[in-house]
Short mmCIF file of C-alpha atoms in Angstrom, two decimals:
data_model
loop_
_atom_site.label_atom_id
_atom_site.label_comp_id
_atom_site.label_asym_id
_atom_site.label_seq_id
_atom_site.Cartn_x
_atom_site.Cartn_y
_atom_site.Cartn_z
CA UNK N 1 124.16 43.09 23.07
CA UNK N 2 123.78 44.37 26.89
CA UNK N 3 126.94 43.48 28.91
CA UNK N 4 128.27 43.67 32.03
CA UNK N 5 132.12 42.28 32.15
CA UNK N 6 134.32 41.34 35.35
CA UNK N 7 137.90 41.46 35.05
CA UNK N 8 138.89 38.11 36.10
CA UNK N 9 136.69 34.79 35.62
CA UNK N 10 139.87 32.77 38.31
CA UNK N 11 141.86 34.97 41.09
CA UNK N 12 143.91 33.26 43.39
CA UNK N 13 145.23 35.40 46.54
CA UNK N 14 146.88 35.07 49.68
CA UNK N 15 145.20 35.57 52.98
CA UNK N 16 146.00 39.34 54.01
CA UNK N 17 146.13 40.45 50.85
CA UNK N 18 144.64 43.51 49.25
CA UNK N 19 141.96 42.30 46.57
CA UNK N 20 140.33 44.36 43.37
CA UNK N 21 137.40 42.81 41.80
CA UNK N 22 136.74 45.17 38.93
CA UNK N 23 133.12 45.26 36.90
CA UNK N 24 132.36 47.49 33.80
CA UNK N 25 128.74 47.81 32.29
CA UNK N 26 128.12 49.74 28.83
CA UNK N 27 124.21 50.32 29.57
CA UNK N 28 124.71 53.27 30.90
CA UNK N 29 123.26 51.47 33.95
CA UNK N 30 122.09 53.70 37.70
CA UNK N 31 122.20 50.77 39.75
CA UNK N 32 124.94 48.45 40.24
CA UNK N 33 125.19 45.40 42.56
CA UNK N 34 127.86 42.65 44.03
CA UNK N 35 126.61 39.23 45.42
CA UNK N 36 128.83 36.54 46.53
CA UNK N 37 126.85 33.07 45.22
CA UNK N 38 127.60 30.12 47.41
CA UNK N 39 126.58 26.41 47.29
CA UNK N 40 123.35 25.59 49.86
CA UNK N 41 123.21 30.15 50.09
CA UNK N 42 122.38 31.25 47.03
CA UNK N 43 122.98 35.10 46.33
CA UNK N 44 124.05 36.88 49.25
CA UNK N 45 124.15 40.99 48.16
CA UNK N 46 127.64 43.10 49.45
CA UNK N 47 127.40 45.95 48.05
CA UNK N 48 125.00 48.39 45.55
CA UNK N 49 125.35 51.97 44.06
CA UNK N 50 122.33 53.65 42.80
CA UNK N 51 124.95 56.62 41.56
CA UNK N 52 128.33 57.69 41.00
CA UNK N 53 129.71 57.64 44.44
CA UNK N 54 126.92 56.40 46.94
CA UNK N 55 126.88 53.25 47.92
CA UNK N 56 124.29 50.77 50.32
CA UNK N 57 125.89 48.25 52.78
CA UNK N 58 123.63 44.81 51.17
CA UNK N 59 123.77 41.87 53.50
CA UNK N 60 126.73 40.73 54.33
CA UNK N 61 129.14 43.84 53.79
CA UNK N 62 131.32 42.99 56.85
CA UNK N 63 134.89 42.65 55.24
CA UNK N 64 134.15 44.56 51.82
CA UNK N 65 134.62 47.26 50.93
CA UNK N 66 133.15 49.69 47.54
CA UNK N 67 134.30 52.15 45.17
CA UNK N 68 132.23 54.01 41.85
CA UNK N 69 133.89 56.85 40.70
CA UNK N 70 132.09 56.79 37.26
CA UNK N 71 128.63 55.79 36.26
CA UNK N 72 129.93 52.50 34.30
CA UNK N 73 132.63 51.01 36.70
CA UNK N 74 131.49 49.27 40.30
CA UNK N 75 134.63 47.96 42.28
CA UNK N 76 134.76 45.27 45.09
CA UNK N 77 137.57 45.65 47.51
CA UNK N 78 138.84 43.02 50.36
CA UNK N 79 140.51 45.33 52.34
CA UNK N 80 142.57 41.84 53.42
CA UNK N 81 141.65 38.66 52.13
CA UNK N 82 140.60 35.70 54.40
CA UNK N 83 140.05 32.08 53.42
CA UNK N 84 136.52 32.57 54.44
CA UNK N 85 136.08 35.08 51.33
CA UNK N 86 136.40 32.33 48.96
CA UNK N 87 133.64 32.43 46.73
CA UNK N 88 132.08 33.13 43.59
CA UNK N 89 131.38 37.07 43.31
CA UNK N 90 128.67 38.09 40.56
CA UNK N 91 128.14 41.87 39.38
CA UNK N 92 124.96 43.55 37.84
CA UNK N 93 123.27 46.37 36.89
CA UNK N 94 120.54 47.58 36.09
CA UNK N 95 118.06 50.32 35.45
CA UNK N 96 114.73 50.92 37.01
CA UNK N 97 112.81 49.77 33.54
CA UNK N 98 115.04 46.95 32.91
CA UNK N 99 115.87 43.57 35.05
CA UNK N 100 119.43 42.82 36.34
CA UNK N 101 121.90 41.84 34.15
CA UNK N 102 124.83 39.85 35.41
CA UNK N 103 128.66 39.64 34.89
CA UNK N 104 130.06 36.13 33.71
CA UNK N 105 131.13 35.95 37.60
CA UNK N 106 134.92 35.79 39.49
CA UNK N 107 135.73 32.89 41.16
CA UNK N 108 138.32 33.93 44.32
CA UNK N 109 140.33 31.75 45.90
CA UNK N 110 142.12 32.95 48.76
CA UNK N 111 144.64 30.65 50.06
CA UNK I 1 113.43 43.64 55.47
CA UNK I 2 112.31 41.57 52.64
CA UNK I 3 112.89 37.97 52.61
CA UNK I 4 112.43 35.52 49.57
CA UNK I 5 112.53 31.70 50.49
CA UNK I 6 113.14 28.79 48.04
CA UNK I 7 112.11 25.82 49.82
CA UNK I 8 113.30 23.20 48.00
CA UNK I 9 117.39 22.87 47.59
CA UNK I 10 116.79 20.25 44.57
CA UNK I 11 114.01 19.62 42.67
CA UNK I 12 114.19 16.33 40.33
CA UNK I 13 111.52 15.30 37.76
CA UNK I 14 111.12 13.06 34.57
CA UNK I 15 111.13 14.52 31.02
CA UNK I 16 107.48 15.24 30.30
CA UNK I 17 106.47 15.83 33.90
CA UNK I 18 105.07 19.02 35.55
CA UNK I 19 107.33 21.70 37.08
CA UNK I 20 106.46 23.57 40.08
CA UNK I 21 109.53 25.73 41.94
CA UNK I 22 108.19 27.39 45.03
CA UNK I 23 108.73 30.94 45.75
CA UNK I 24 107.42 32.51 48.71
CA UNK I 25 108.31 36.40 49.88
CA UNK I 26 107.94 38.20 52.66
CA UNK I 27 107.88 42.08 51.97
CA UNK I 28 105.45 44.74 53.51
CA UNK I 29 105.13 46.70 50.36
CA UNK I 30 103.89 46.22 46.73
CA UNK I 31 106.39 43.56 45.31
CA UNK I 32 108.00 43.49 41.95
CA UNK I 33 109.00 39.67 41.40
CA UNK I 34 111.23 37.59 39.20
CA UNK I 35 112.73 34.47 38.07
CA UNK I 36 115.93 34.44 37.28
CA UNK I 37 117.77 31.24 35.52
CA UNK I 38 121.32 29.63 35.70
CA UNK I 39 122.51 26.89 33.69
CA UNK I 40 125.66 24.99 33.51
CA UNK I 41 128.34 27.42 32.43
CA UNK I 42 126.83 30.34 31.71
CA UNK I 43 125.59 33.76 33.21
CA UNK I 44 122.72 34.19 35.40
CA UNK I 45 119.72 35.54 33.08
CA UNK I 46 116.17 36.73 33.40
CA UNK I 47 113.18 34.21 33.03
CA UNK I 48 110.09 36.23 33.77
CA UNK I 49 108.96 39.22 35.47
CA UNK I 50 105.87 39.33 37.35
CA UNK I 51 104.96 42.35 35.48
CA UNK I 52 104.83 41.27 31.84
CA UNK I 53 102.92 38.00 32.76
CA UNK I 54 104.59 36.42 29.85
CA UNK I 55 105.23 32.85 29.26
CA UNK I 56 108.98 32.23 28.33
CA UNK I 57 110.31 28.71 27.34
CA UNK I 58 106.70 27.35 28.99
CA UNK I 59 106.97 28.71 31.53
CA UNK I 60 104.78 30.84 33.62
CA UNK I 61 104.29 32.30 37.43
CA UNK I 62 101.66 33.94 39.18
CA UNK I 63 102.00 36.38 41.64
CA UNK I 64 99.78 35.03 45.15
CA UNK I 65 99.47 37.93 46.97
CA UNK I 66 97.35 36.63 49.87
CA UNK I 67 99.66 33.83 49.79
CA UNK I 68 102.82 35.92 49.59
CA UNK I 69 104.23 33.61 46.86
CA UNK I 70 104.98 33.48 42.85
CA UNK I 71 105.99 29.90 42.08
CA UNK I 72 107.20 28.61 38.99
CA UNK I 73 105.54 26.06 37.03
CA UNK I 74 105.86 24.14 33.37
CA UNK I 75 103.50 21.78 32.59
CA UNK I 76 106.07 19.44 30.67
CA UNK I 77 109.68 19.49 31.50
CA UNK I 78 112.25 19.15 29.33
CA UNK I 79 115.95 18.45 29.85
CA UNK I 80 117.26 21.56 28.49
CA UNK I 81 115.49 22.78 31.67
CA UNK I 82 117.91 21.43 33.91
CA UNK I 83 119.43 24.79 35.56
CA UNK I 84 119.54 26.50 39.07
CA UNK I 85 116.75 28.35 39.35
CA UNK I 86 116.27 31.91 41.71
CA UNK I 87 113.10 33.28 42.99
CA UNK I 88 114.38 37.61 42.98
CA UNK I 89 112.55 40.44 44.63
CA UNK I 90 112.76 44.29 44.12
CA UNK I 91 112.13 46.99 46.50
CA UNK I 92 113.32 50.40 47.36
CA UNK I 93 116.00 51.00 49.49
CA UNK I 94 115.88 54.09 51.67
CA UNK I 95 118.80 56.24 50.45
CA UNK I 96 116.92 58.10 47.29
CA UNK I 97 114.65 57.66 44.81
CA UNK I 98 115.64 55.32 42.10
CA UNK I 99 117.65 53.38 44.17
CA UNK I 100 116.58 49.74 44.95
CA UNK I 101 117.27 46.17 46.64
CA UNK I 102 117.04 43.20 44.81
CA UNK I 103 117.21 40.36 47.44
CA UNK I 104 117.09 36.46 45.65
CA UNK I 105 116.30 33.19 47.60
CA UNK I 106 118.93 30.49 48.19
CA UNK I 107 117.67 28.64 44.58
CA UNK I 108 116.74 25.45 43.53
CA UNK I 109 118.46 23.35 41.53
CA UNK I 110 115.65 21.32 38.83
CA UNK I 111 117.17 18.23 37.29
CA UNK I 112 115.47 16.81 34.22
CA UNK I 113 115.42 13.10 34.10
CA UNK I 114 115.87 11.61 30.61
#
């Protein structure tokens, strides 16, 4: 069974602070993605990686940040947190022969 | 830049109805399409591809080019099909081969009246 895991399903943080959202896939996965999904938005894309190191601004990068220093690992990083950051945050990969699969999602509250 | 708009926020029909979710694109190159499914609680999966033309849990979409769209559509809902629903496109990006986008709509939520 394919699967892509996110540390944390709940993370509460203060505003300022330094935030780690951490996503592992075992498909041995090129492409790797982060979307924030909001009510009324839908998914909004951060961040991809077609490779170990590189990295595309998506969207709405302004206030993320990225980090893949090995093929199966794809961090988001708020550099410092702001209530207008909370969200839920949803990680995938995928291959170019296969569709997108998705993390079970980290919902961030930043008070 | 591609675009991919979901017109309809909430969609609400009676068990045994027809289904139609509305998916239009905007994207100047060949597009690879898909619907991708969310229900209560769980993961955000595949539905269909474009590609495979396959009919999965009844339904089926067909991708319009002249009308730049690929809605979804079941001729006979059933409540289990209550979910969010997102209309997904793939294309290239421009840093290297084998990279890509994959830009979704805002989604529509279908709610299956008993």
């Amino acid at each position: 069974d394919v699967k892509v895991t996110q540390s944390s399903r709940y993370l509460v943080k203060r505003t300022g602070e330094k935030v780690f959202l951490e996503c592992v896939q075992d498909m041995d996965h090129e492409n790797m993605f982060w979307y924030r999904q909001d009510p009324g938005l839908g998914l909004r894309l951060i961040y991809f990686s077609y490779d170990v190191k590189m990295k595309e601004k998506g969207d709405i990068p302004e206030g993320y940040s990225v980090s893949r220093e090995k093929k199966e690992r794809f961090s988001l990083i708020l550099e410092s947190a702001s209530t207008n950051q909370t969200s839920m945050y949803l990680c995938a990969s995928s291959s170019m022969n296969t569709e997108a699969f998705f993390g079970q999602g980290t919902r961030l509250t930043v008070v | 830049a591609q675009r991919v708009t979901q017109p309809e926020k909430l969609l609400s029909v009676f068990k045994g109805a027809p289904v139609e979710l509305k998916c239009n694109y905007s994207y100047s190159g060949s597009p690879e399409l898909f619907w991708y499914v969310q229900y209560s609680r769980q993961r955000l999966q595949l539905l269909l591809r474009h590609i495979s033309r396959e009919s999965i849990k009844g339904f089926t979409a067909d991708l319009n080019k002249g009308e730049t769209s690929f809605h979804l559509k079941k001729p006979f809902a059933q409540e289990e099909d209550s979910a969010m629903y997102y209309c997904a496109l793939r294309s290239p990006a421009y840093s290297g081969a084998g990279s890509y986008q994959l830009t979704f709509g805002k989604g529509t939520k279908l709610s299956v009246i008993p």
